[in-house]
JSON list of C-alpha atoms in Angstrom, two decimals:
[
{"chain": "A", "resi": 81, "resn": "MET", "atom": "CA", "xyz": [18.16, -7.40, 5.89]},
{"chain": "A", "resi": 82, "resn": "GLY", "atom": "CA", "xyz": [20.95, -8.41, 3.54]},
{"chain": "A", "resi": 83, "resn": "ASP", "atom": "CA", "xyz": [20.50, -12.12, 4.26]},
{"chain": "A", "resi": 84, "resn": "LYS", "atom": "CA", "xyz": [16.86, -12.07, 3.06]},
{"chain": "A", "resi": 85, "resn": "PRO", "atom": "CA", "xyz": [16.03, -12.91, -0.61]},
{"chain": "A", "resi": 86, "resn": "ILE", "atom": "CA", "xyz": [15.91, -9.86, -2.86]},
{"chain": "A", "resi": 87, "resn": "TRP", "atom": "CA", "xyz": [12.16, -10.03, -3.31]},
{"chain": "A", "resi": 88, "resn": "GLU", "atom": "CA", "xyz": [11.68, -9.73, 0.42]},
{"chain": "A", "resi": 89, "resn": "GLN", "atom": "CA", "xyz": [14.01, -6.80, 0.64]},
{"chain": "A", "resi": 90, "resn": "ILE", "atom": "CA", "xyz": [12.20, -5.02, -2.21]},
{"chain": "A", "resi": 91, "resn": "GLY", "atom": "CA", "xyz": [8.77, -5.88, -0.86]},
{"chain": "A", "resi": 92, "resn": "SER", "atom": "CA", "xyz": [9.56, -4.68, 2.70]},
{"chain": "A", "resi": 93, "resn": "SER", "atom": "CA", "xyz": [11.04, -1.42, 1.41]},
{"chain": "A", "resi": 94, "resn": "PHE", "atom": "CA", "xyz": [7.96, -0.85, -0.79]},
{"chain": "A", "resi": 95, "resn": "VAL", "atom": "CA", "xyz": [5.49, -1.53, 2.06]},
{"chain": "A", "resi": 96, "resn": "GLN", "atom": "CA", "xyz": [7.37, 0.89, 4.29]},
{"chain": "A", "resi": 97, "resn": "HIS", "atom": "CA", "xyz": [7.39, 3.60, 1.58]},
{"chain": "A", "resi": 98, "resn": "TYR", "atom": "CA", "xyz": [3.74, 3.04, 0.73]},
{"chain": "A", "resi": 99, "resn": "TYR", "atom": "CA", "xyz": [2.45, 3.32, 4.26]},
{"chain": "A", "resi": 100, "resn": "GLN", "atom": "CA", "xyz": [4.67, 6.31, 5.10]},
{"chain": "A", "resi": 101, "resn": "LEU", "atom": "CA", "xyz": [3.03, 8.07, 2.13]},
{"chain": "A", "resi": 102, "resn": "PHE", "atom": "CA", "xyz": [-0.44, 6.93, 2.99]},
{"chain": "A", "resi": 103, "resn": "ASP", "atom": "CA", "xyz": [-0.06, 8.09, 6.62]},
{"chain": "A", "resi": 104, "resn": "ALA", "atom": "CA", "xyz": [1.52, 11.41, 5.79]},
{"chain": "A", "resi": 105, "resn": "ASP", "atom": "CA", "xyz": [-0.25, 12.59, 2.58]},
{"chain": "A", "resi": 106, "resn": "ARG", "atom": "CA", "xyz": [-2.46, 10.15, 0.66]},
{"chain": "A", "resi": 107, "resn": "THR", "atom": "CA", "xyz": [-2.47, 12.39, -2.35]},
{"chain": "A", "resi": 108, "resn": "GLN", "atom": "CA", "xyz": [1.20, 11.50, -2.97]},
{"chain": "A", "resi": 109, "resn": "LEU", "atom": "CA", "xyz": [0.29, 7.89, -3.66]},
{"chain": "A", "resi": 110, "resn": "GLY", "atom": "CA", "xyz": [-0.40, 8.84, -7.28]},
{"chain": "A", "resi": 111, "resn": "ALA", "atom": "CA", "xyz": [3.32, 8.38, -7.90]},
{"chain": "A", "resi": 112, "resn": "ILE", "atom": "CA", "xyz": [3.05, 4.67, -7.09]},
{"chain": "A", "resi": 113, "resn": "TYR", "atom": "CA", "xyz": [0.08, 3.78, -9.26]},
{"chain": "A", "resi": 114, "resn": "ILE", "atom": "CA", "xyz": [-0.24, 3.49, -13.04]},
{"chain": "A", "resi": 115, "resn": "ASP", "atom": "CA", "xyz": [-3.37, 3.58, -15.26]},
{"chain": "A", "resi": 116, "resn": "ALA", "atom": "CA", "xyz": [-3.57, -0.23, -15.27]},
{"chain": "A", "resi": 117, "resn": "SER", "atom": "CA", "xyz": [-3.56, -0.40, -11.37]},
{"chain": "A", "resi": 118, "resn": "CYS", "atom": "CA", "xyz": [-6.47, -1.78, -9.52]},
{"chain": "A", "resi": 119, "resn": "LEU", "atom": "CA", "xyz": [-7.62, -1.18, -5.93]},
{"chain": "A", "resi": 120, "resn": "THR", "atom": "CA", "xyz": [-10.44, -2.86, -3.95]},
{"chain": "A", "resi": 121, "resn": "TRP", "atom": "CA", "xyz": [-11.51, -0.92, -0.91]},
{"chain": "A", "resi": 122, "resn": "GLU", "atom": "CA", "xyz": [-14.26, -2.40, 1.29]},
{"chain": "A", "resi": 123, "resn": "GLY", "atom": "CA", "xyz": [-15.72, -4.28, -1.67]},
{"chain": "A", "resi": 124, "resn": "GLN", "atom": "CA", "xyz": [-15.59, -1.36, -4.10]},
{"chain": "A", "resi": 125, "resn": "GLN", "atom": "CA", "xyz": [-13.29, -1.67, -7.15]},
{"chain": "A", "resi": 126, "resn": "PHE", "atom": "CA", "xyz": [-11.27, 1.22, -8.60]},
{"chain": "A", "resi": 127, "resn": "GLN", "atom": "CA", "xyz": [-9.13, 1.08, -11.71]},
{"chain": "A", "resi": 128, "resn": "GLY", "atom": "CA", "xyz": [-6.60, 3.58, -12.89]},
{"chain": "A", "resi": 129, "resn": "LYS", "atom": "CA", "xyz": [-4.29, 6.03, -11.18]},
{"chain": "A", "resi": 130, "resn": "ALA", "atom": "CA", "xyz": [-6.82, 8.84, -11.09]},
{"chain": "A", "resi": 131, "resn": "ALA", "atom": "CA", "xyz": [-9.69, 6.78, -9.72]},
{"chain": "A", "resi": 132, "resn": "ILE", "atom": "CA", "xyz": [-7.51, 5.23, -6.98]},
{"chain": "A", "resi": 133, "resn": "VAL", "atom": "CA", "xyz": [-6.03, 8.56, -5.82]},
{"chain": "A", "resi": 134, "resn": "GLU", "atom": "CA", "xyz": [-9.49, 10.15, -5.85]},
{"chain": "A", "resi": 135, "resn": "LYS", "atom": "CA", "xyz": [-10.78, 7.31, -3.57]},
{"chain": "A", "resi": 136, "resn": "LEU", "atom": "CA", "xyz": [-7.84, 7.39, -1.19]},
{"chain": "A", "resi": 137, "resn": "SER", "atom": "CA", "xyz": [-7.97, 11.13, -0.96]},
{"chain": "A", "resi": 138, "resn": "SER", "atom": "CA", "xyz": [-11.69, 11.22, -0.21]},
{"chain": "A", "resi": 139, "resn": "LEU", "atom": "CA", "xyz": [-11.54, 8.85, 2.76]},
{"chain": "A", "resi": 140, "resn": "PRO", "atom": "CA", "xyz": [-13.36, 10.44, 5.66]},
{"chain": "A", "resi": 141, "resn": "PHE", "atom": "CA", "xyz": [-10.49, 10.49, 8.23]},
{"chain": "A", "resi": 142, "resn": "GLN", "atom": "CA", "xyz": [-7.88, 13.16, 8.39]},
{"chain": "A", "resi": 143, "resn": "LYS", "atom": "CA", "xyz": [-5.20, 11.31, 10.39]},
{"chain": "A", "resi": 144, "resn": "ILE", "atom": "CA", "xyz": [-4.26, 7.69, 10.06]},
{"chain": "A", "resi": 145, "resn": "GLN", "atom": "CA", "xyz": [-1.47, 5.54, 11.39]},
{"chain": "A", "resi": 146, "resn": "HIS", "atom": "CA", "xyz": [-0.70, 1.99, 10.07]},
{"chain": "A", "resi": 147, "resn": "SER", "atom": "CA", "xyz": [0.69, -0.50, 12.55]},
{"chain": "A", "resi": 148, "resn": "ILE", "atom": "CA", "xyz": [2.04, -3.46, 10.43]},
{"chain": "A", "resi": 149, "resn": "THR", "atom": "CA", "xyz": [2.01, -6.75, 12.34]},
{"chain": "A", "resi": 150, "resn": "ALA", "atom": "CA", "xyz": [3.07, -9.10, 9.51]},
{"chain": "A", "resi": 151, "resn": "GLN", "atom": "CA", "xyz": [4.08, -8.94, 5.95]},
{"chain": "A", "resi": 152, "resn": "ASP", "atom": "CA", "xyz": [4.96, -11.65, 3.43]},
{"chain": "A", "resi": 153, "resn": "HIS", "atom": "CA", "xyz": [6.49, -11.22, -0.04]},
{"chain": "A", "resi": 154, "resn": "GLN", "atom": "CA", "xyz": [6.67, -13.78, -2.80]},
{"chain": "A", "resi": 155, "resn": "PRO", "atom": "CA", "xyz": [8.20, -13.62, -6.31]},
{"chain": "A", "resi": 156, "resn": "THR", "atom": "CA", "xyz": [5.91, -14.23, -9.23]},
{"chain": "A", "resi": 157, "resn": "PRO", "atom": "CA", "xyz": [6.84, -16.01, -12.49]},
{"chain": "A", "resi": 158, "resn": "ASP", "atom": "CA", "xyz": [6.65, -12.66, -14.43]},
{"chain": "A", "resi": 159, "resn": "SER", "atom": "CA", "xyz": [9.37, -11.04, -12.17]},
{"chain": "A", "resi": 160, "resn": "CYS", "atom": "CA", "xyz": [6.98, -9.16, -9.99]},
{"chain": "A", "resi": 161, "resn": "ILE", "atom": "CA", "xyz": [6.55, -9.34, -6.19]},
{"chain": "A", "resi": 162, "resn": "LEU", "atom": "CA", "xyz": [3.20, -10.20, -4.50]},
{"chain": "A", "resi": 163, "resn": "SER", "atom": "CA", "xyz": [2.99, -8.67, -1.02]},
{"chain": "A", "resi": 164, "resn": "MET", "atom": "CA", "xyz": [0.47, -9.50, 1.80]},
{"chain": "A", "resi": 165, "resn": "VAL", "atom": "CA", "xyz": [0.33, -7.02, 4.66]},
{"chain": "A", "resi": 166, "resn": "VAL", "atom": "CA", "xyz": [-1.54, -7.51, 7.89]},
{"chain": "A", "resi": 167, "resn": "GLY", "atom": "CA", "xyz": [-1.95, -4.87, 10.58]},
{"chain": "A", "resi": 168, "resn": "GLN", "atom": "CA", "xyz": [-4.08, -2.31, 12.37]},
{"chain": "A", "resi": 169, "resn": "LEU", "atom": "CA", "xyz": [-5.38, 1.12, 11.37]},
{"chain": "A", "resi": 170, "resn": "LYS", "atom": "CA", "xyz": [-5.59, 3.95, 13.88]},
{"chain": "A", "resi": 171, "resn": "VAL", "atom": "CA", "xyz": [-7.62, 6.91, 12.61]},
{"chain": "A", "resi": 172, "resn": "ASN", "atom": "CA", "xyz": [-8.18, 10.35, 14.03]}
]
């Protein structure tokens, strides 16, 4: 991992952490979001930490497992990282 650019290392670590939390206990994702965060889930838009956590916590499945098949991370001009993740979801 050390030979990859820093934005790829950070992005990969974030994706791993995010989906581990999502799979184990979605309510813990509140630590990742801020009040300015936005989420689109199946065409519905949610803004703010509370709205996002409420949506993710209310999803109808109890168990989920993410299987990531590809991820790409790019730096942005404002020193952020844009990540694209592709994979499969296995529920209940």
